[in-house]
Amino acid sequence: ATQFVGYERVFQKSKLIKIIKNNQFLDNIKGNYEGILVFKSTPFYAESGGQIGDSGYVENSSKEVLFKVTDTQKNKDGIFLHYGKVLDNKKLVLNKTYNLVVESARRKKITKNHSVTHILHESLRKVIGEYVSQKGSLVSDEKIRFDFTCNKPISQNQLDKIEKIVNTVITENLTVSTRMLPIKKALKSGAIGLFGEKYPDVVRVVKMEIKQKRENLDFISSELCGGTHVQFTGEIGCFKIINQTAVS
C-alpha cells in the first residue's frame, strides 16, 4: 500500500515504482502521453469518503514540471494511482525520485468543504432530529452535496436554523482535532460512522466541539473520517445552502 503523507504536507520527494499506460507496465513514459504513476509515498489524497482526489504536478530535482496529475484514485489494496499526462518533450523513468506537488489552493477549498460537511451533518441532527442519517456526499473544490435520510421536506425556517448553526460554529473558530482510536472505542465515545461502511480496526476520529454554550448552542461533531480537514473552523469562512431536493 502507498504511504499517504498528505495530512501533514502537500509536497513530498518520492520514488516512482510503477508506470502504467494502456494497462501495460513500462520502464519510462515520454512527452504528451497519458498514464498512471505509482509512488512509494504521496501527499496526493485519493478519492474516498465523498472527497474528490487531488490534482497537481510531478517535478524533477530542478523543479521542472514533467507530469500534470489530473486525478488521484486508489484501489482496494490501498495503492494510490496518479492519473495524468506527461508534458511535451519530458520523460519520467522508473525507480527515480521525483517531487510530488499537490495543487494547494484547490486542496484548501476541498478541505474547507469537507470540514463544513461534518458541521452540516450535526446541524441537521440538531434541527431535524437524531434519526437523520448520512447516506453519501460529494466534497469538491466548488461545493458540497450532502445525501441523507429524512421523512419529509425541510421547511425554509428549518433551513435558516441549520444555516445559522453552521455559521455560528464557523465564527466560533473551533479547533478541529483528529486522533487515531480502535474502532470499538471510537464508536463507544460517540463518533458517528456511515452505516454499511467497512472500517479498519484503528480509525481516525475528527472532532469539533463548543465546550461552553454560545447562543444556547451545545455542539459536538465527532465522526470517523479519513479525509483532509481544516485546523480551525474559522478557516471555512461562511456557509450557504443553495438547494434542497429529494430523490423520491
mmCIF file of C-alpha atoms in Angstrom, residues 11-163:
data_model
loop_
_atom_site.group_PDB
_atom_site.id
_atom_site.type_symbol
_atom_site.label_atom_id
_atom_site.label_comp_id
_atom_site.label_asym_id
_atom_site.label_seq_id
_atom_site.Cartn_x
_atom_site.Cartn_y
_atom_site.Cartn_z
ATOM 1 C CA PHE A 11 4.952 18.295 -1.024
ATOM 2 C CA GLN A 12 6.936 15.056 -0.915
ATOM 3 C CA LYS A 13 10.022 13.559 -2.557
ATOM 4 C CA SER A 14 9.172 10.014 -3.561
ATOM 5 C CA LYS A 15 10.385 7.099 -5.664
ATOM 6 C CA LEU A 16 8.434 6.209 -8.812
ATOM 7 C CA ILE A 17 7.752 2.461 -8.529
ATOM 8 C CA LYS A 18 5.211 1.817 -11.337
ATOM 9 C CA ILE A 19 4.346 3.400 -14.688
ATOM 10 C CA ILE A 20 1.135 2.218 -16.337
ATOM 11 C CA LYS A 21 -0.059 3.078 -19.851
ATOM 12 C CA ASN A 22 -2.899 1.266 -21.629
ATOM 13 C CA ASN A 23 -2.839 -1.421 -18.881
ATOM 14 C CA GLN A 24 0.856 -2.118 -19.560
ATOM 15 C CA PHE A 25 3.738 -1.682 -17.099
ATOM 16 C CA LEU A 26 6.543 0.454 -18.591
ATOM 17 C CA ASP A 27 10.113 1.450 -17.679
ATOM 18 C CA ASN A 28 9.534 5.052 -18.759
ATOM 19 C CA ILE A 29 6.888 7.373 -20.171
ATOM 20 C CA LYS A 30 7.554 10.207 -22.625
ATOM 21 C CA GLY A 31 6.031 13.532 -23.659
ATOM 22 C CA ASN A 32 2.348 14.094 -24.340
ATOM 23 C CA TYR A 33 1.191 10.618 -23.270
ATOM 24 C CA GLU A 34 -1.439 9.961 -20.642
ATOM 25 C CA GLY A 35 -0.668 7.400 -17.976
ATOM 26 C CA ILE A 36 -0.822 6.356 -14.329
ATOM 27 C CA LEU A 37 2.065 6.762 -11.895
ATOM 28 C CA VAL A 38 2.521 4.889 -8.603
ATOM 29 C CA PHE A 39 4.921 6.230 -5.964
ATOM 30 C CA LYS A 40 6.228 4.725 -2.731
ATOM 31 C CA SER A 41 4.652 7.594 -0.742
ATOM 32 C CA THR A 42 2.453 10.523 -1.728
ATOM 33 C CA PRO A 43 0.904 13.771 -0.443
ATOM 34 C CA PHE A 44 -1.941 13.393 -3.003
ATOM 35 C CA TYR A 45 -5.292 12.457 -1.428
ATOM 36 C CA ALA A 46 -7.017 9.631 -3.331
ATOM 37 C CA GLU A 47 -10.778 9.947 -3.822
ATOM 38 C CA SER A 48 -12.721 8.357 -0.958
ATOM 39 C CA GLY A 49 -15.357 9.176 1.649
ATOM 40 C CA GLY A 50 -17.030 11.589 -0.777
ATOM 41 C CA GLN A 51 -13.871 13.720 -1.112
ATOM 42 C CA ILE A 52 -12.546 14.038 -4.655
ATOM 43 C CA GLY A 53 -8.920 13.195 -5.497
ATOM 44 C CA ASP A 54 -6.118 15.770 -5.520
ATOM 45 C CA SER A 55 -4.522 17.287 -8.611
ATOM 46 C CA GLY A 56 -1.063 18.782 -9.010
ATOM 47 C CA TYR A 57 2.371 18.177 -10.528
ATOM 48 C CA VAL A 58 5.376 15.873 -10.628
ATOM 49 C CA GLU A 59 8.711 17.703 -10.862
ATOM 50 C CA ASN A 60 12.361 16.684 -11.260
ATOM 51 C CA SER A 61 15.069 17.758 -8.774
ATOM 52 C CA SER A 62 15.436 21.060 -10.675
ATOM 53 C CA LYS A 63 11.728 21.813 -10.003
ATOM 54 C CA GLU A 64 10.938 21.407 -13.685
ATOM 55 C CA VAL A 65 7.359 20.171 -14.189
ATOM 56 C CA LEU A 66 7.289 16.825 -16.023
ATOM 57 C CA PHE A 67 3.804 15.444 -15.399
ATOM 58 C CA LYS A 68 0.437 17.044 -14.617
ATOM 59 C CA VAL A 69 -1.680 14.998 -12.177
ATOM 60 C CA THR A 70 -5.370 15.471 -13.017
ATOM 61 C CA ASP A 71 -6.863 12.965 -10.551
ATOM 62 C CA THR A 72 -5.850 10.586 -7.752
ATOM 63 C CA GLN A 73 -7.628 7.299 -7.076
ATOM 64 C CA LYS A 74 -6.781 4.219 -5.018
ATOM 65 C CA ASN A 75 -7.503 0.532 -5.493
ATOM 66 C CA LYS A 76 -8.793 -1.973 -2.921
ATOM 67 C CA ASP A 77 -5.208 -2.721 -1.812
ATOM 68 C CA GLY A 78 -4.546 0.914 -0.891
ATOM 69 C CA ILE A 79 -2.301 1.644 -3.872
ATOM 70 C CA PHE A 80 -2.613 5.303 -4.945
ATOM 71 C CA LEU A 81 -2.963 5.842 -8.700
ATOM 72 C CA HIS A 82 -1.886 9.263 -10.014
ATOM 73 C CA TYR A 83 -3.680 9.871 -13.326
ATOM 74 C CA GLY A 84 -2.358 12.493 -15.707
ATOM 75 C CA LYS A 85 -0.259 13.456 -18.707
ATOM 76 C CA VAL A 86 3.436 13.886 -19.438
ATOM 77 C CA LEU A 87 4.309 17.379 -20.686
ATOM 78 C CA ASP A 88 5.790 17.922 -24.169
ATOM 79 C CA ASN A 89 9.419 16.760 -24.550
ATOM 80 C CA LYS A 90 9.501 15.441 -20.963
ATOM 81 C CA LYS A 91 10.225 11.948 -19.653
ATOM 82 C CA LEU A 92 9.785 10.015 -16.397
ATOM 83 C CA VAL A 93 11.856 6.934 -15.592
ATOM 84 C CA LEU A 94 11.059 4.045 -13.248
ATOM 85 C CA ASN A 95 12.813 3.896 -9.843
ATOM 86 C CA LYS A 96 13.852 7.562 -9.957
ATOM 87 C CA THR A 97 12.913 10.023 -7.183
ATOM 88 C CA TYR A 98 10.658 12.961 -8.063
ATOM 89 C CA ASN A 99 8.998 15.913 -6.308
ATOM 90 C CA LEU A 100 5.249 15.452 -5.833
ATOM 91 C CA VAL A 101 3.425 18.788 -5.528
ATOM 92 C CA VAL A 102 -0.287 18.995 -4.676
ATOM 93 C CA GLU A 103 -2.259 21.931 -6.114
ATOM 94 C CA SER A 104 -2.575 23.531 -2.676
ATOM 95 C CA ALA A 105 -5.184 26.240 -3.452
ATOM 96 C CA ARG A 106 -7.594 23.578 -4.746
ATOM 97 C CA ARG A 107 -6.820 21.282 -1.793
ATOM 98 C CA LYS A 108 -7.612 24.111 0.659
ATOM 99 C CA LYS A 109 -11.048 24.601 -0.899
ATOM 100 C CA ILE A 110 -11.756 20.853 -0.771
ATOM 101 C CA THR A 111 -10.551 20.700 2.841
ATOM 102 C CA LYS A 112 -12.837 23.589 3.906
ATOM 103 C CA ASN A 113 -15.778 21.894 2.206
ATOM 104 C CA HIS A 114 -15.077 18.568 3.909
ATOM 105 C CA SER A 115 -14.968 20.136 7.374
ATOM 106 C CA VAL A 116 -18.208 22.030 6.775
ATOM 107 C CA THR A 117 -19.861 18.746 5.708
ATOM 108 C CA HIS A 118 -19.318 17.437 9.253
ATOM 109 C CA ILE A 119 -20.759 20.643 10.751
ATOM 110 C CA LEU A 120 -23.784 20.419 8.440
ATOM 111 C CA HIS A 121 -24.376 16.792 9.446
ATOM 112 C CA GLU A 122 -24.541 17.618 13.156
ATOM 113 C CA SER A 123 -26.656 20.733 12.465
ATOM 114 C CA LEU A 124 -29.191 18.597 10.572
ATOM 115 C CA ARG A 125 -29.327 16.196 13.527
ATOM 116 C CA LYS A 126 -29.932 19.116 15.887
ATOM 117 C CA VAL A 127 -32.712 20.766 13.862
ATOM 118 C CA ILE A 128 -34.425 17.785 12.180
ATOM 119 C CA GLY A 129 -33.671 15.029 14.688
ATOM 120 C CA GLU A 130 -31.016 12.459 15.510
ATOM 121 C CA TYR A 131 -32.667 9.965 13.171
ATOM 122 C CA VAL A 132 -31.119 11.876 10.248
ATOM 123 C CA SER A 133 -28.564 9.531 8.730
ATOM 124 C CA GLN A 134 -25.869 10.322 6.167
ATOM 125 C CA LYS A 135 -26.076 8.207 3.011
ATOM 126 C CA GLY A 136 -23.323 9.785 0.974
ATOM 127 C CA SER A 137 -21.717 13.070 -0.042
ATOM 128 C CA LEU A 138 -19.728 14.914 -2.674
ATOM 129 C CA VAL A 139 -16.886 17.107 -1.421
ATOM 130 C CA SER A 140 -15.178 19.102 -4.190
ATOM 131 C CA ASP A 141 -13.358 22.421 -4.500
ATOM 132 C CA GLU A 142 -16.570 24.062 -5.770
ATOM 133 C CA LYS A 143 -19.329 22.786 -3.463
ATOM 134 C CA ILE A 144 -20.622 20.075 -1.186
ATOM 135 C CA ARG A 145 -23.607 17.825 -1.701
ATOM 136 C CA PHE A 146 -24.883 16.017 1.378
ATOM 137 C CA ASP A 147 -27.123 12.929 0.976
ATOM 138 C CA PHE A 148 -29.245 11.902 3.959
ATOM 139 C CA THR A 149 -32.464 10.208 5.007
ATOM 140 C CA CYS A 150 -35.384 12.387 6.101
ATOM 141 C CA ASN A 151 -39.063 11.508 6.206
ATOM 142 C CA LYS A 152 -40.341 14.910 4.989
ATOM 143 C CA PRO A 153 -39.127 18.057 3.190
ATOM 144 C CA ILE A 154 -37.200 20.552 5.300
ATOM 145 C CA SER A 155 -39.012 23.893 5.717
ATOM 146 C CA GLN A 156 -37.373 27.235 4.955
ATOM 147 C CA ASN A 157 -37.467 28.049 8.682
ATOM 148 C CA GLN A 158 -35.542 24.839 9.432
ATOM 149 C CA LEU A 159 -33.041 25.559 6.642
ATOM 150 C CA ASP A 160 -32.430 29.012 8.141
ATOM 151 C CA LYS A 161 -31.815 27.431 11.573
ATOM 152 C CA ILE A 162 -29.394 24.858 10.096
ATOM 153 C CA GLU A 163 -27.505 27.580 8.233
#
